[in-house]
Amino acid sequence: MRAKSVLFTLLVLLGGTAIAADVDPRTRPIEPVRDALAKGDVDAAVAAGEQAVAADPKCSVCQQWLGRAYGRAARQASMFTAMSWIEKCRAAFEKAVELDGKNVDARVDLAEFYAEAPGVAGGSLEKARAQAVEIARLDPVVGHVILGRVKMKDKDLPGAEAEYKQAFATDAKSLKALAGLVNFYTEQKRFDDAFAVCAKAQEAAPDSTRAHYQFGKVALLSGREMEKGLARLDLFLAKPPDKDGPTWADAHWRKGNILAALGKKAEAKAEYETALKLNPGHAGAAKDLKSL
């Protein structure tokens, strides 16, 4: 049971709410998978992913998104069938990397799987590090972020912080670098440092909304600057989000969390409902609305 719960944390990241349209024609075969996951229809996502792979067995991105669909299926499965889905998830990610070693996103998915999964499910920090090294050759910023996650799992907090800081120093405009460092500081309850990173990111990219979302998240998790956090989330909602980052549904969910913490239950309810209208498969909004 513990293995399942640990891996499910990872699978939320792999197949979470940041599912957006992509105009790249090479990714069109997996659009039905992403659409189904966005709607919370896991069965349809698995079927679409398997169909895409059957149509083009050499398509790396098809294998990658099939792995994400399998990961979502594992989250919904019973403890008796979850391991089967988890094994399929790992196999699909490994196949995606085998088919295209330059598919950075697939390597990231595989590295995170190896880092988070228990050994019985194929997890291995050594394998995760090996993937991180390969990722760094293709994208140094992402490589540092993944190495940071691996070192976190290895309980090397100073090493993890160094990796996250290096990623952010390399590119303060990078969403992955920003989110990685902010997440590290919030997990360590170093909220002043997290707010400072948001400020630096906003200074580096004044027209970007990325730092606004991260500020709102830190405000929620710290219980500080929550009214300002609401305002910053509204600024995030004023522009279309990045395709590979938090969505409008995520922002409404975070707003709902802050409003609930402030005792404004009616307003929180409205935000959760808006999040679910935008993304019916948003697990966080659904759970928090139910428990409000």
mmCIF file of C-alpha atoms in Angstrom:
data_model
loop_
_atom_site.group_PDB
_atom_site.id
_atom_site.type_symbol
_atom_site.label_atom_id
_atom_site.label_comp_id
_atom_site.label_asym_id
_atom_site.label_seq_id
_atom_site.Cartn_x
_atom_site.Cartn_y
_atom_site.Cartn_z
ATOM 1 C CA MET A 1 0.000 0.000 0.000
ATOM 2 C CA ARG A 2 2.856 2.359 0.822
ATOM 3 C CA ALA A 3 4.476 1.740 -2.561
ATOM 4 C CA LYS A 4 1.255 2.688 -4.269
ATOM 5 C CA SER A 5 0.818 5.912 -2.298
ATOM 6 C CA VAL A 6 4.424 6.998 -2.905
ATOM 7 C CA LEU A 7 4.173 6.423 -6.619
ATOM 8 C CA PHE A 8 0.821 8.088 -6.888
ATOM 9 C CA THR A 9 2.424 11.339 -5.743
ATOM 10 C CA LEU A 10 4.677 11.061 -8.741
ATOM 11 C CA LEU A 11 1.875 10.134 -11.082
ATOM 12 C CA VAL A 12 -0.031 13.275 -10.126
ATOM 13 C CA LEU A 13 2.943 15.206 -11.474
ATOM 14 C CA LEU A 14 3.259 13.116 -14.590
ATOM 15 C CA GLY A 15 -0.368 13.144 -15.571
ATOM 16 C CA GLY A 16 -1.621 16.147 -13.692
ATOM 17 C CA THR A 17 -3.578 19.204 -14.683
ATOM 18 C CA ALA A 18 -1.005 20.866 -16.922
ATOM 19 C CA ILE A 19 -2.424 19.429 -20.121
ATOM 20 C CA ALA A 20 -2.650 21.902 -22.970
ATOM 21 C CA ALA A 21 -3.010 21.990 -26.730
ATOM 22 C CA ASP A 22 0.144 21.794 -28.851
ATOM 23 C CA VAL A 23 0.283 22.977 -32.428
ATOM 24 C CA ASP A 24 3.297 20.821 -33.282
ATOM 25 C CA PRO A 25 1.960 18.382 -35.927
ATOM 26 C CA ARG A 26 4.292 15.659 -34.628
ATOM 27 C CA THR A 27 2.257 15.541 -31.411
ATOM 28 C CA ARG A 28 -1.181 15.381 -33.001
ATOM 29 C CA PRO A 29 -1.503 11.602 -32.460
ATOM 30 C CA ILE A 30 -1.481 12.113 -28.688
ATOM 31 C CA GLU A 31 -3.977 14.988 -28.557
ATOM 32 C CA PRO A 32 -6.878 12.559 -27.869
ATOM 33 C CA VAL A 33 -4.891 11.209 -24.909
ATOM 34 C CA ARG A 34 -4.327 14.664 -23.470
ATOM 35 C CA ASP A 35 -7.919 15.682 -24.062
ATOM 36 C CA ALA A 36 -9.207 12.574 -22.311
ATOM 37 C CA LEU A 37 -6.879 13.100 -19.339
ATOM 38 C CA ALA A 38 -7.998 16.718 -19.088
ATOM 39 C CA LYS A 39 -11.584 15.520 -18.853
ATOM 40 C CA GLY A 40 -10.710 12.864 -16.294
ATOM 41 C CA ASP A 41 -11.693 10.040 -18.668
ATOM 42 C CA VAL A 42 -8.861 7.614 -17.942
ATOM 43 C CA ASP A 43 -10.345 4.708 -19.883
ATOM 44 C CA ALA A 44 -10.555 6.848 -23.003
ATOM 45 C CA ALA A 45 -7.011 8.117 -22.448
ATOM 46 C CA VAL A 46 -5.639 4.573 -22.205
ATOM 47 C CA ALA A 47 -7.594 3.487 -25.280
ATOM 48 C CA ALA A 48 -6.407 6.515 -27.268
ATOM 49 C CA GLY A 49 -2.821 5.994 -26.171
ATOM 50 C CA GLU A 50 -2.826 2.336 -27.109
ATOM 51 C CA GLN A 51 -4.409 3.204 -30.455
ATOM 52 C CA ALA A 52 -1.707 5.842 -31.126
ATOM 53 C CA VAL A 53 1.057 3.357 -30.296
ATOM 54 C CA ALA A 54 -0.538 0.646 -32.439
ATOM 55 C CA ALA A 55 -0.735 3.066 -35.359
ATOM 56 C CA ASP A 56 2.902 4.120 -34.971
ATOM 57 C CA PRO A 57 4.947 1.791 -32.733
ATOM 58 C CA LYS A 58 8.056 3.939 -33.263
ATOM 59 C CA CYS A 59 6.422 7.156 -32.009
ATOM 60 C CA SER A 60 8.300 8.189 -28.842
ATOM 61 C CA VAL A 61 5.797 10.824 -27.733
ATOM 62 C CA CYS A 62 2.954 8.314 -28.194
ATOM 63 C CA GLN A 63 4.673 5.884 -25.830
ATOM 64 C CA GLN A 64 5.331 8.705 -23.383
ATOM 65 C CA TRP A 65 1.703 9.785 -23.194
ATOM 66 C CA LEU A 66 0.521 6.200 -23.065
ATOM 67 C CA GLY A 67 2.735 5.907 -19.986
ATOM 68 C CA ARG A 68 1.039 8.937 -18.480
ATOM 69 C CA ALA A 69 -2.359 7.411 -19.187
ATOM 70 C CA TYR A 70 -1.270 4.180 -17.517
ATOM 71 C CA GLY A 71 -0.102 6.249 -14.563
ATOM 72 C CA ARG A 72 -3.532 7.819 -14.199
ATOM 73 C CA ALA A 73 -5.086 4.360 -14.424
ATOM 74 C CA ALA A 74 -2.853 3.248 -11.559
ATOM 75 C CA ARG A 75 -4.135 6.104 -9.419
ATOM 76 C CA GLN A 76 -7.693 4.890 -9.847
ATOM 77 C CA ALA A 77 -6.953 1.177 -9.555
ATOM 78 C CA SER A 78 -7.386 -1.010 -6.511
ATOM 79 C CA MET A 79 -4.315 -2.033 -4.567
ATOM 80 C CA PHE A 80 -4.575 -5.426 -6.256
ATOM 81 C CA THR A 81 -4.348 -4.110 -9.825
ATOM 82 C CA ALA A 82 -2.318 -0.913 -9.374
ATOM 83 C CA MET A 83 1.039 -2.653 -9.730
ATOM 84 C CA SER A 84 0.107 -3.963 -13.166
ATOM 85 C CA TRP A 85 -0.656 -0.424 -14.350
ATOM 86 C CA ILE A 86 2.517 0.884 -12.729
ATOM 87 C CA GLU A 87 4.622 -1.684 -14.574
ATOM 88 C CA LYS A 88 2.960 -0.699 -17.837
ATOM 89 C CA CYS A 89 3.681 2.946 -17.039
ATOM 90 C CA ARG A 90 7.392 2.249 -16.518
ATOM 91 C CA ALA A 91 7.635 0.110 -19.652
ATOM 92 C CA ALA A 92 6.025 2.818 -21.778
ATOM 93 C CA PHE A 93 8.355 5.517 -20.464
ATOM 94 C CA GLU A 94 11.374 3.298 -21.062
ATOM 95 C CA LYS A 95 10.197 2.573 -24.594
ATOM 96 C CA ALA A 96 9.685 6.288 -25.267
ATOM 97 C CA VAL A 97 13.300 7.001 -24.312
ATOM 98 C CA GLU A 98 14.555 4.000 -26.280
ATOM 99 C CA LEU A 99 12.786 5.280 -29.386
ATOM 100 C CA ASP A 100 14.060 8.847 -29.066
ATOM 101 C CA GLY A 101 16.897 9.581 -26.683
ATOM 102 C CA LYS A 102 16.493 13.305 -27.381
ATOM 103 C CA ASN A 103 12.928 13.369 -26.065
ATOM 104 C CA VAL A 104 13.716 15.368 -22.926
ATOM 105 C CA ASP A 105 10.178 15.203 -21.558
ATOM 106 C CA ALA A 106 10.169 11.424 -21.814
ATOM 107 C CA ARG A 107 13.504 11.233 -20.017
ATOM 108 C CA VAL A 108 12.117 13.520 -17.306
ATOM 109 C CA ASP A 109 9.073 11.268 -16.868
ATOM 110 C CA LEU A 110 11.311 8.205 -16.664
ATOM 111 C CA ALA A 111 13.767 9.847 -14.263
ATOM 112 C CA GLU A 112 10.947 10.931 -11.948
ATOM 113 C CA PHE A 113 9.481 7.449 -12.087
ATOM 114 C CA TYR A 114 12.800 5.885 -11.120
ATOM 115 C CA ALA A 115 13.293 8.433 -8.322
ATOM 116 C CA GLU A 116 9.823 8.062 -6.807
ATOM 117 C CA ALA A 117 8.943 4.423 -7.366
ATOM 118 C CA PRO A 118 9.850 1.789 -4.782
ATOM 119 C CA GLY A 119 12.328 -0.853 -5.862
ATOM 120 C CA VAL A 120 9.639 -3.493 -6.253
ATOM 121 C CA ALA A 121 8.048 -1.333 -8.960
ATOM 122 C CA GLY A 122 11.326 -0.674 -10.769
ATOM 123 C CA GLY A 123 12.463 2.406 -8.880
ATOM 124 C CA SER A 124 16.167 3.159 -8.634
ATOM 125 C CA LEU A 125 17.993 6.346 -7.648
ATOM 126 C CA GLU A 126 20.996 5.148 -9.643
ATOM 127 C CA LYS A 127 18.860 4.888 -12.781
ATOM 128 C CA ALA A 128 17.290 8.266 -12.024
ATOM 129 C CA ARG A 129 20.749 9.857 -11.804
ATOM 130 C CA ALA A 130 21.746 8.272 -15.103
ATOM 131 C CA GLN A 131 18.695 9.805 -16.768
ATOM 132 C CA ALA A 132 19.443 13.178 -15.176
ATOM 133 C CA VAL A 133 22.956 13.109 -16.626
ATOM 134 C CA GLU A 134 21.553 12.444 -20.098
ATOM 135 C CA ILE A 135 18.934 15.170 -19.653
ATOM 136 C CA ALA A 136 21.650 17.657 -18.649
ATOM 137 C CA ARG A 137 23.425 17.019 -21.955
ATOM 138 C CA LEU A 138 20.267 17.978 -23.820
ATOM 139 C CA ASP A 139 18.943 20.701 -21.493
ATOM 140 C CA PRO A 140 21.256 21.821 -18.654
ATOM 141 C CA VAL A 141 18.505 23.655 -16.774
ATOM 142 C CA VAL A 142 16.158 20.681 -16.684
ATOM 143 C CA GLY A 143 19.089 18.420 -15.888
ATOM 144 C CA HIS A 144 19.877 20.425 -12.739
ATOM 145 C CA VAL A 145 16.217 20.329 -11.711
ATOM 146 C CA ILE A 146 16.038 16.550 -12.051
ATOM 147 C CA LEU A 147 19.340 16.109 -10.217
ATOM 148 C CA GLY A 148 17.843 18.258 -7.475
ATOM 149 C CA ARG A 149 14.866 15.915 -7.202
ATOM 150 C CA VAL A 150 17.128 12.873 -7.105
ATOM 151 C CA LYS A 151 19.249 14.400 -4.335
ATOM 152 C CA MET A 152 16.081 15.249 -2.423
ATOM 153 C CA LYS A 153 15.085 11.594 -2.534
ATOM 154 C CA ASP A 154 18.605 10.713 -1.394
ATOM 155 C CA LYS A 155 18.137 13.110 1.560
ATOM 156 C CA ASP A 156 20.996 15.314 0.358
ATOM 157 C CA LEU A 157 19.321 18.665 1.037
ATOM 158 C CA PRO A 158 22.416 20.872 0.515
ATOM 159 C CA GLY A 159 23.125 19.085 -2.757
ATOM 160 C CA ALA A 160 19.519 19.423 -3.880
ATOM 161 C CA GLU A 161 19.453 23.139 -3.083
ATOM 162 C CA ALA A 162 22.666 23.642 -5.049
ATOM 163 C CA GLU A 163 21.172 21.935 -8.103
ATOM 164 C CA TYR A 164 17.940 23.946 -7.964
ATOM 165 C CA LYS A 165 19.846 27.200 -7.469
ATOM 166 C CA GLN A 166 22.126 26.388 -10.397
ATOM 167 C CA ALA A 167 19.111 25.736 -12.620
ATOM 168 C CA PHE A 168 17.584 29.089 -11.635
ATOM 169 C CA ALA A 169 20.902 30.920 -12.025
ATOM 170 C CA THR A 170 21.297 29.437 -15.500
ATOM 171 C CA ASP A 171 17.873 30.638 -16.614
ATOM 172 C CA ALA A 172 15.683 32.671 -14.259
ATOM 173 C CA LYS A 173 12.997 32.715 -16.967
ATOM 174 C CA SER A 174 12.647 28.940 -16.956
ATOM 175 C CA LEU A 175 9.383 27.669 -15.520
ATOM 176 C CA LYS A 176 10.981 24.403 -14.424
ATOM 177 C CA ALA A 177 13.851 26.202 -12.683
ATOM 178 C CA LEU A 178 11.476 28.578 -10.926
ATOM 179 C CA ALA A 179 9.043 25.897 -9.803
ATOM 180 C CA GLY A 180 11.839 23.569 -8.731
ATOM 181 C CA LEU A 181 13.517 26.112 -6.452
ATOM 182 C CA VAL A 182 10.230 27.443 -5.061
ATOM 183 C CA ASN A 183 9.009 23.932 -4.323
ATOM 184 C CA PHE A 184 12.264 23.108 -2.561
ATOM 185 C CA TYR A 185 12.042 26.157 -0.314
ATOM 186 C CA THR A 186 8.369 25.653 0.504
ATOM 187 C CA GLU A 187 8.975 22.003 1.374
ATOM 188 C CA GLN A 188 11.670 23.165 3.768
ATOM 189 C CA LYS A 189 9.337 25.908 5.067
ATOM 190 C CA ARG A 190 11.863 28.538 3.992
ATOM 191 C CA PHE A 191 9.112 30.858 2.860
ATOM 192 C CA ASP A 192 11.177 34.060 2.844
ATOM 193 C CA ASP A 193 13.537 32.407 0.355
ATOM 194 C CA ALA A 194 10.594 31.206 -1.728
ATOM 195 C CA PHE A 195 9.081 34.701 -1.901
ATOM 196 C CA ALA A 196 12.514 36.085 -2.847
ATOM 197 C CA VAL A 197 12.800 33.650 -5.741
ATOM 198 C CA CYS A 198 9.385 34.750 -7.000
ATOM 199 C CA ALA A 199 10.539 38.360 -6.912
ATOM 200 C CA LYS A 200 13.711 37.565 -8.865
ATOM 201 C CA ALA A 201 11.748 35.606 -11.441
ATOM 202 C CA GLN A 202 9.291 38.460 -11.912
ATOM 203 C CA GLU A 203 12.168 40.878 -12.357
ATOM 204 C CA ALA A 204 13.766 38.596 -14.941
ATOM 205 C CA ALA A 205 10.527 38.214 -16.922
ATOM 206 C CA PRO A 206 8.184 41.141 -16.130
ATOM 207 C CA ASP A 207 5.636 40.143 -18.781
ATOM 208 C CA SER A 208 5.417 36.523 -17.649
ATOM 209 C CA THR A 209 2.724 35.276 -15.292
ATOM 210 C CA ARG A 210 4.789 32.341 -14.006
ATOM 211 C CA ALA A 211 5.982 34.101 -10.857
ATOM 212 C CA HIS A 212 2.439 35.271 -10.072
ATOM 213 C CA TYR A 213 1.239 31.680 -9.776
ATOM 214 C CA GLN A 214 4.217 30.652 -7.696
ATOM 215 C CA PHE A 215 3.707 33.621 -5.360
ATOM 216 C CA GLY A 216 0.086 32.609 -4.858
ATOM 217 C CA LYS A 217 1.172 29.071 -4.047
ATOM 218 C CA VAL A 218 3.746 30.252 -1.516
ATOM 219 C CA ALA A 219 1.183 32.575 0.065
ATOM 220 C CA LEU A 220 -1.176 29.641 0.507
ATOM 221 C CA LEU A 221 1.410 27.233 1.894
ATOM 222 C CA SER A 222 2.937 29.798 4.240
ATOM 223 C CA GLY A 223 -0.312 31.375 5.396
ATOM 224 C CA ARG A 224 1.267 34.773 4.698
ATOM 225 C CA GLU A 225 0.435 37.528 2.220
ATOM 226 C CA MET A 226 -2.739 35.664 1.295
ATOM 227 C CA GLU A 227 -4.686 38.686 0.060
ATOM 228 C CA LYS A 228 -1.712 39.581 -2.096
ATOM 229 C CA GLY A 229 -1.587 35.955 -3.182
ATOM 230 C CA LEU A 230 -5.161 36.222 -4.436
ATOM 231 C CA ALA A 231 -4.263 39.345 -6.394
ATOM 232 C CA ARG A 232 -1.233 37.667 -7.936
ATOM 233 C CA LEU A 233 -3.314 34.675 -8.988
ATOM 234 C CA ASP A 234 -5.734 37.084 -10.665
ATOM 235 C CA LEU A 235 -2.767 38.491 -12.593
ATOM 236 C CA PHE A 236 -1.888 34.938 -13.623
ATOM 237 C CA LEU A 237 -5.449 34.468 -14.870
ATOM 238 C CA ALA A 238 -5.233 37.648 -16.951
ATOM 239 C CA LYS A 239 -3.108 35.959 -19.636
ATOM 240 C CA PRO A 240 -3.094 32.528 -21.289
ATOM 241 C CA PRO A 241 -0.905 30.147 -19.279
ATOM 242 C CA ASP A 242 2.228 28.408 -20.524
ATOM 243 C CA LYS A 243 1.449 25.142 -22.265
ATOM 244 C CA ASP A 244 3.751 23.193 -19.953
ATOM 245 C CA GLY A 245 2.879 24.869 -16.670
ATOM 246 C CA PRO A 246 0.046 25.502 -14.242
ATOM 247 C CA THR A 247 -3.330 26.064 -15.881
ATOM 248 C CA TRP A 248 -6.191 28.436 -15.218
ATOM 249 C CA ALA A 249 -7.913 25.535 -13.471
ATOM 250 C CA ASP A 250 -4.913 25.248 -11.153
ATOM 251 C CA ALA A 251 -5.068 28.956 -10.378
ATOM 252 C CA HIS A 252 -8.780 28.847 -9.526
ATOM 253 C CA TRP A 253 -8.099 25.837 -7.311
ATOM 254 C CA ARG A 254 -5.326 27.725 -5.489
ATOM 255 C CA LYS A 255 -7.619 30.730 -5.105
ATOM 256 C CA GLY A 256 -10.237 28.445 -3.624
ATOM 257 C CA ASN A 257 -7.684 27.092 -1.152
ATOM 258 C CA ILE A 258 -6.709 30.585 -0.031
ATOM 259 C CA LEU A 259 -10.317 31.717 0.281
ATOM 260 C CA ALA A 260 -11.171 28.616 2.289
ATOM 261 C CA ALA A 261 -8.245 29.346 4.597
ATOM 262 C CA LEU A 262 -9.591 32.881 5.021
ATOM 263 C CA GLY A 263 -12.990 31.486 5.973
ATOM 264 C CA LYS A 264 -14.689 32.631 2.758
ATOM 265 C CA LYS A 265 -16.351 29.321 1.965
ATOM 266 C CA ALA A 266 -18.892 30.551 -0.571
ATOM 267 C CA GLU A 267 -16.203 32.254 -2.623
ATOM 268 C CA ALA A 268 -13.959 29.207 -2.280
ATOM 269 C CA LYS A 269 -16.764 26.983 -3.550
ATOM 270 C CA ALA A 270 -17.184 29.183 -6.613
ATOM 271 C CA GLU A 271 -13.475 28.954 -7.389
ATOM 272 C CA TYR A 272 -13.442 25.155 -7.075
ATOM 273 C CA GLU A 273 -16.473 24.921 -9.342
ATOM 274 C CA THR A 274 -14.794 27.156 -11.913
ATOM 275 C CA ALA A 275 -11.682 24.991 -11.796
ATOM 276 C CA LEU A 276 -13.794 21.903 -12.465
ATOM 277 C CA LYS A 277 -15.615 23.572 -15.350
ATOM 278 C CA LEU A 278 -12.242 24.288 -16.937
ATOM 279 C CA ASN A 279 -10.878 20.848 -16.133
ATOM 280 C CA PRO A 280 -13.419 18.234 -15.025
ATOM 281 C CA GLY A 281 -10.557 15.907 -14.174
ATOM 282 C CA HIS A 282 -8.916 18.261 -11.670
ATOM 283 C CA ALA A 283 -8.460 15.961 -8.679
ATOM 284 C CA GLY A 284 -7.424 18.706 -6.246
ATOM 285 C CA ALA A 285 -10.441 20.911 -6.919
ATOM 286 C CA ALA A 286 -12.815 17.938 -6.774
ATOM 287 C CA LYS A 287 -11.408 16.739 -3.463
ATOM 288 C CA ASP A 288 -11.390 20.181 -1.844
ATOM 289 C CA LEU A 289 -14.876 21.028 -3.051
ATOM 290 C CA LYS A 290 -16.167 17.810 -1.532
ATOM 291 C CA SER A 291 -14.492 18.494 1.786
ATOM 292 C CA LEU A 292 -15.408 22.202 1.960
#
